[in-house]
Amino acid sequence: MKIEQGLFNQDFTDHHAVLGISIDADSKQIRKRYLKIARKLHPDSFASAGEVERKQASDILSKLVNPAYEQLSQDKSASEYSVVLRLKGQQMTEQSGSITWTSKAAKELVGTNNVDQTYRNKLNDLAGQQYDSLDQLPDITGQISELNLAYLIRKGGLATPAAAPAPETATSTTEATTSDQSSASTAPTHPRQHRSNIIGSYLNRAKEFEDRKDYTRAILELREALQSHPKSAALHNQLANVYIKSGQPKLAKIHLSKVLDLSAEGGPVAQEAKLKLAALGKSAPASNSSKRTGDKKAGKSKGGLFGLFGGKK
């Protein structure tokens, strides 16, 4: 079954689209959806169908649905796939200006202000009919994948709602005001705000995983973010919080020290980091410069995670 919309290409399979689930679905939602699809594609459900259709259903189950479920139901593979998916979304985000949206659902999502609710509603509508007909399955799965791509771009804060066509003549003050607002909404984003939006998206996604006590995925999310934004005190601070909650105090200390190195001394973030370090049994340094001097005297290495995330070696 060939699918060419959204995130699908020869090197990447959108497993979430295959199962008709959201890209942040949890393990219970994944299993529930998989069992429902498996029942629909079971040979008993095609007892009265022809041999060709029965084989088609069996192939879809074994070659597409089962691999998607296996990928998303295993913690390690699901975490790795989540990282790949985010990177794929970021790559496509850079090309968002040249993307031509083909499905109605994706077009509405790109143009809405209520991103999350629109995404859920459109996904539920498409998933509800996805496996009703094997002939329409490739098209609907492609639409879901395109919807997923639009959602990734919008959640990154990089997509701009499509502007409505301007009226031929302005007939009222309201129309003129609406036109001005539309122009403002499509203005280019300042690079600093751009960066802030991206970091905010990572922080929000990591917080969602943290709230669900899925610390492994929260850590992966934040580590991925730090590869692109190694000097973000907010990212280091939240990663330290997750490490504390997951029982990894040594790694938490590393990132709390990085927060002190990046934050203005006396600021709220720095003060919070000092308190956490003290609670973990380590005295906070008096200043950034003294910290660096002390490290040199003690001969401490700045390798490991610091090397990975761009810290001083």
Coordinates of C-alpha atoms in Angstrom, one line a residue:
M1 CA 0.0 0.0 0.0
K2 CA 1.6 3.2 -1.1
I3 CA 1.1 6.4 0.8
E4 CA 2.6 9.7 -0.4
Q5 CA 1.1 12.4 1.8
G6 CA 2.3 14.1 5.0
L7 CA 5.3 12.6 6.7
F8 CA 5.4 9.5 4.5
N9 CA 8.4 9.0 2.2
Q10 CA 10.7 6.2 1.1
D11 CA 12.8 6.6 4.3
F12 CA 10.1 7.2 6.9
T13 CA 6.8 5.6 7.9
D14 CA 4.3 7.6 10.0
H15 CA 3.3 4.9 12.4
H16 CA 0.9 7.2 14.2
A17 CA -1.0 7.8 10.9
V18 CA -1.1 4.0 10.2
L19 CA -2.9 3.4 13.5
G20 CA -4.9 6.6 13.3
I21 CA -3.7 8.0 16.6
S22 CA -2.3 11.3 17.8
I23 CA 1.4 11.8 17.8
D24 CA 1.3 12.1 21.7
A25 CA -0.9 9.0 22.3
D26 CA 0.0 7.0 25.4
S27 CA 0.4 3.2 25.6
K28 CA -3.2 2.5 26.5
Q29 CA -4.5 4.5 23.6
I30 CA -2.1 2.8 21.2
R31 CA -3.1 -0.7 22.4
K32 CA -6.8 0.1 22.3
R33 CA -6.6 1.4 18.8
Y34 CA -4.5 -1.5 17.6
L35 CA -6.9 -4.1 18.9
K36 CA -9.8 -2.3 17.2
I37 CA -8.0 -2.3 13.8
A38 CA -6.8 -5.9 14.3
R39 CA -10.4 -7.1 14.8
K40 CA -11.4 -5.2 11.6
L41 CA -8.7 -6.9 9.6
H42 CA -9.0 -10.3 11.1
P43 CA -9.9 -13.1 8.6
D44 CA -13.2 -13.7 10.3
S45 CA -14.3 -10.2 9.4
F46 CA -13.6 -11.0 5.8
A47 CA -15.3 -14.4 5.7
S48 CA -17.7 -13.4 3.0
A49 CA -15.2 -11.4 1.0
G50 CA -13.2 -12.6 -2.0
E51 CA -9.7 -14.1 -1.8
V52 CA -8.1 -11.0 -3.1
E53 CA -9.6 -8.8 -0.4
R54 CA -8.8 -11.3 2.4
K55 CA -5.2 -11.3 1.3
Q56 CA -5.1 -7.5 1.1
A57 CA -6.4 -7.3 4.7
S58 CA -3.9 -9.8 5.9
D59 CA -1.0 -8.0 4.2
I60 CA -2.1 -4.7 5.7
L61 CA -2.2 -6.2 9.1
S62 CA 1.1 -8.0 8.9
K63 CA 3.2 -5.5 6.9
L64 CA 1.8 -2.2 8.1
V65 CA -0.3 -2.3 11.3
N66 CA 1.7 -4.9 13.3
P67 CA 5.0 -3.1 12.7
A68 CA 3.5 0.2 13.6
Y69 CA 2.2 -1.2 16.9
E70 CA 5.4 -2.9 17.7
Q71 CA 7.3 0.3 17.1
L72 CA 5.1 2.4 19.3
S73 CA 4.3 -0.1 22.1
Q74 CA 7.9 -0.8 23.1
D75 CA 9.3 1.9 25.4
K76 CA 12.8 2.1 23.8
S77 CA 11.8 2.0 20.2
A78 CA 8.9 4.4 20.9
S79 CA 11.3 6.9 22.5
E80 CA 13.7 6.7 19.6
Y81 CA 10.9 7.0 17.1
S82 CA 9.6 10.1 19.0
V83 CA 13.0 11.8 18.6
V84 CA 13.1 10.9 14.9
L85 CA 9.6 12.2 14.4
R86 CA 10.4 15.6 16.1
L87 CA 13.5 16.0 14.0
K88 CA 11.5 15.1 10.9
G89 CA 9.0 17.7 11.9
Q90 CA 11.7 20.3 12.4
Q91 CA 13.2 19.5 9.0
M92 CA 9.8 20.0 7.4
T93 CA 9.2 23.1 9.4
E94 CA 12.1 24.8 7.7
Q95 CA 10.4 24.0 4.4
S96 CA 6.9 25.0 5.6
G97 CA 6.7 28.0 3.3
S98 CA 6.9 25.7 0.2
I99 CA 4.5 23.0 1.5
T100 CA 1.3 22.7 -0.5
W101 CA -1.4 21.3 1.8
T102 CA -3.7 18.9 -0.1
S103 CA -6.2 17.7 2.5
K104 CA -9.0 19.8 3.9
A105 CA -8.1 18.7 7.5
A106 CA -4.5 19.9 7.2
K107 CA -5.6 23.2 5.6
E108 CA -8.0 23.9 8.4
L109 CA -5.4 23.1 11.0
V110 CA -2.8 25.4 9.4
G111 CA -5.3 28.2 9.4
T112 CA -6.9 27.8 12.9
N113 CA -6.1 29.5 16.2
N114 CA -7.3 26.5 18.2
V115 CA -4.6 24.1 17.2
D116 CA -5.0 21.3 19.7
Q117 CA -8.8 21.0 19.6
T118 CA -8.9 21.2 15.8
Y119 CA -6.2 18.6 15.5
R120 CA -8.1 16.2 17.8
N121 CA -11.4 16.8 16.1
K122 CA -10.0 16.3 12.5
L123 CA -8.0 13.2 13.6
N124 CA -11.0 11.6 15.2
D125 CA -13.1 12.2 12.1
L126 CA -10.5 10.6 9.8
A127 CA -9.6 7.7 12.1
G128 CA -13.3 6.9 12.5
Q129 CA -13.5 5.9 8.8
Q130 CA -9.9 4.9 8.1
Y131 CA -10.4 1.1 8.1
D132 CA -14.0 1.0 6.9
S133 CA -12.8 0.4 3.3
L134 CA -9.5 -1.0 2.2
D135 CA -9.7 1.0 -1.0
Q136 CA -9.9 4.3 0.8
L137 CA -7.3 3.3 3.4
P138 CA -4.2 4.8 1.6
D139 CA -5.9 8.1 1.0
I140 CA -7.2 8.5 4.6
T141 CA -4.0 7.4 6.1
G142 CA -2.2 9.9 4.0
Q143 CA -4.5 12.7 5.1
I144 CA -3.8 11.7 8.8
S145 CA -0.1 11.9 8.1
E146 CA -0.4 15.3 6.5
L147 CA -2.5 16.4 9.5
N148 CA 0.3 15.1 11.8
L149 CA 2.8 17.1 9.9
A150 CA 0.7 20.3 10.1
Y151 CA 0.3 19.7 13.8
L152 CA 4.1 19.4 14.3
I153 CA 4.7 22.6 12.4
R154 CA 2.0 24.5 14.3
K155 CA 3.2 23.3 17.7
G156 CA 6.6 24.5 16.8
G157 CA 5.2 28.0 16.5
L158 CA 6.5 28.4 13.0
A159 CA 3.5 28.1 10.9
T160 CA 1.4 31.1 10.1
P161 CA -2.3 30.9 9.6
A162 CA -3.3 31.4 6.0
A163 CA -4.6 34.9 5.3
A164 CA -8.1 35.2 3.9
P165 CA -8.5 36.8 0.5
A166 CA -8.8 40.5 0.7
P167 CA -12.2 41.9 -0.4
E168 CA -12.3 43.8 -3.6
T169 CA -13.6 47.0 -1.9
A170 CA -13.6 47.9 1.8
T171 CA -17.2 48.4 2.8
S172 CA -16.8 49.0 6.5
T173 CA -14.4 49.9 9.2
T174 CA -14.7 46.3 10.5
E175 CA -13.4 44.9 7.2
A176 CA -10.4 47.4 7.2
T177 CA -9.6 46.4 10.8
T178 CA -9.8 42.7 10.0
S179 CA -7.4 43.3 7.0
D180 CA -4.9 45.0 9.2
Q181 CA -5.0 42.2 11.8
S182 CA -4.5 39.6 9.1
S183 CA -1.5 41.5 7.8
A184 CA -0.1 41.7 11.3
S185 CA -0.6 37.9 11.9
T186 CA 1.4 37.1 8.8
A187 CA 4.4 39.4 9.6
P188 CA 7.7 37.6 9.8
T189 CA 8.7 36.4 13.2
H190 CA 11.8 38.0 14.8
P191 CA 14.7 35.4 15.1
R192 CA 14.8 35.8 18.9
Q193 CA 11.1 35.2 19.2
H194 CA 11.5 32.3 16.7
R195 CA 14.0 30.7 19.0
S196 CA 11.9 31.3 22.1
N197 CA 8.9 29.7 20.4
I198 CA 11.0 26.6 19.5
I199 CA 12.3 26.3 23.1
G200 CA 8.9 26.8 24.5
S201 CA 7.5 24.0 22.4
Y202 CA 10.2 21.6 23.7
L203 CA 9.5 22.7 27.3
N204 CA 5.8 22.2 26.9
R205 CA 6.1 18.7 25.4
A206 CA 8.7 17.7 28.0
K207 CA 6.3 19.0 30.8
E208 CA 3.5 16.8 29.4
F209 CA 5.7 13.7 29.6
E210 CA 6.9 14.8 33.0
D211 CA 3.3 15.2 34.3
R212 CA 2.6 11.7 33.0
K213 CA 5.7 10.5 34.9
D214 CA 7.2 9.4 31.5
Y215 CA 10.6 10.7 32.5
T216 CA 12.5 8.8 29.8
R217 CA 10.7 10.6 27.0
A218 CA 10.9 14.0 28.9
I219 CA 14.7 13.5 29.1
L220 CA 15.0 12.6 25.4
E221 CA 12.9 15.7 24.5
L222 CA 15.0 18.0 26.5
R223 CA 18.4 16.5 25.4
E224 CA 17.3 16.9 21.8
A225 CA 16.4 20.5 22.5
L226 CA 19.8 21.2 24.1
Q227 CA 21.6 19.9 21.0
S228 CA 20.2 22.9 19.1
H229 CA 20.0 25.3 22.1
P230 CA 22.9 24.5 24.5
K231 CA 22.8 27.9 26.2
S232 CA 19.2 27.8 27.3
A233 CA 19.1 28.0 31.1
A234 CA 15.4 27.1 31.0
L235 CA 16.1 23.8 29.2
H236 CA 18.9 22.9 31.6
N237 CA 16.7 23.8 34.5
Q238 CA 13.8 21.6 33.4
L239 CA 16.1 18.7 32.6
A240 CA 17.6 19.0 36.1
N241 CA 14.1 18.8 37.5
V242 CA 13.3 15.6 35.5
Y243 CA 16.6 14.0 36.6
I244 CA 15.7 14.8 40.2
K245 CA 12.3 13.2 39.8
S246 CA 13.7 10.2 38.0
G247 CA 16.3 9.6 40.8
Q248 CA 19.4 10.7 39.0
P249 CA 20.8 13.5 41.3
K250 CA 24.3 13.4 39.8
L251 CA 23.0 14.3 36.3
A252 CA 20.7 16.9 37.9
K253 CA 23.7 18.6 39.6
I254 CA 25.4 18.9 36.2
H255 CA 22.6 20.8 34.6
L256 CA 21.9 22.9 37.7
S257 CA 25.5 24.0 37.6
K258 CA 25.0 24.9 33.9
V259 CA 22.0 27.0 34.9
L260 CA 24.2 29.0 37.3
D261 CA 26.8 29.4 34.5
L262 CA 24.2 30.7 32.1
S263 CA 21.9 32.8 34.3
A264 CA 22.4 36.2 35.8
E265 CA 23.7 35.9 39.3
G266 CA 21.0 36.8 41.8
G267 CA 18.2 36.2 39.3
P268 CA 15.3 33.9 40.2
V269 CA 16.4 31.0 38.0
A270 CA 19.9 31.1 39.5
Q271 CA 18.5 31.3 43.0
E272 CA 16.3 28.4 42.4
A273 CA 19.2 26.4 41.0
K274 CA 21.3 27.2 44.1
L275 CA 18.5 26.0 46.4
K276 CA 18.2 22.7 44.5
L277 CA 22.0 22.2 44.5
A278 CA 22.0 22.7 48.3
A279 CA 19.2 20.2 48.7
L280 CA 21.1 17.7 46.7
G281 CA 24.1 18.1 49.0
K282 CA 26.3 20.4 47.0
S283 CA 27.1 24.0 47.9
A284 CA 26.3 26.5 45.2
P285 CA 29.3 28.5 43.9
A286 CA 29.7 32.1 44.9
S287 CA 29.9 33.3 41.3
N288 CA 30.3 32.1 37.8
S289 CA 34.0 33.1 37.7
S290 CA 34.8 31.5 41.0
K291 CA 33.1 28.4 39.8
R292 CA 35.2 28.2 36.7
T293 CA 38.4 28.9 38.7
G294 CA 37.4 26.2 41.3
D295 CA 36.8 23.7 38.5
K296 CA 40.3 24.3 37.1
K297 CA 41.9 24.0 40.5
A298 CA 40.1 20.7 41.2
G299 CA 41.0 19.5 37.7
K300 CA 37.4 18.6 36.9
S301 CA 36.5 17.4 33.4
K302 CA 33.9 19.2 31.4
G303 CA 33.3 16.2 29.1
G304 CA 30.3 13.9 28.9
L305 CA 27.0 15.7 28.6
F306 CA 28.7 19.1 28.7
G307 CA 30.7 18.1 25.7
L308 CA 27.6 16.9 23.9
F309 CA 25.6 20.0 24.7
G310 CA 28.3 22.6 23.9
G311 CA 29.6 23.4 27.3
K312 CA 33.2 24.5 28.0
K313 CA 35.6 21.6 27.9

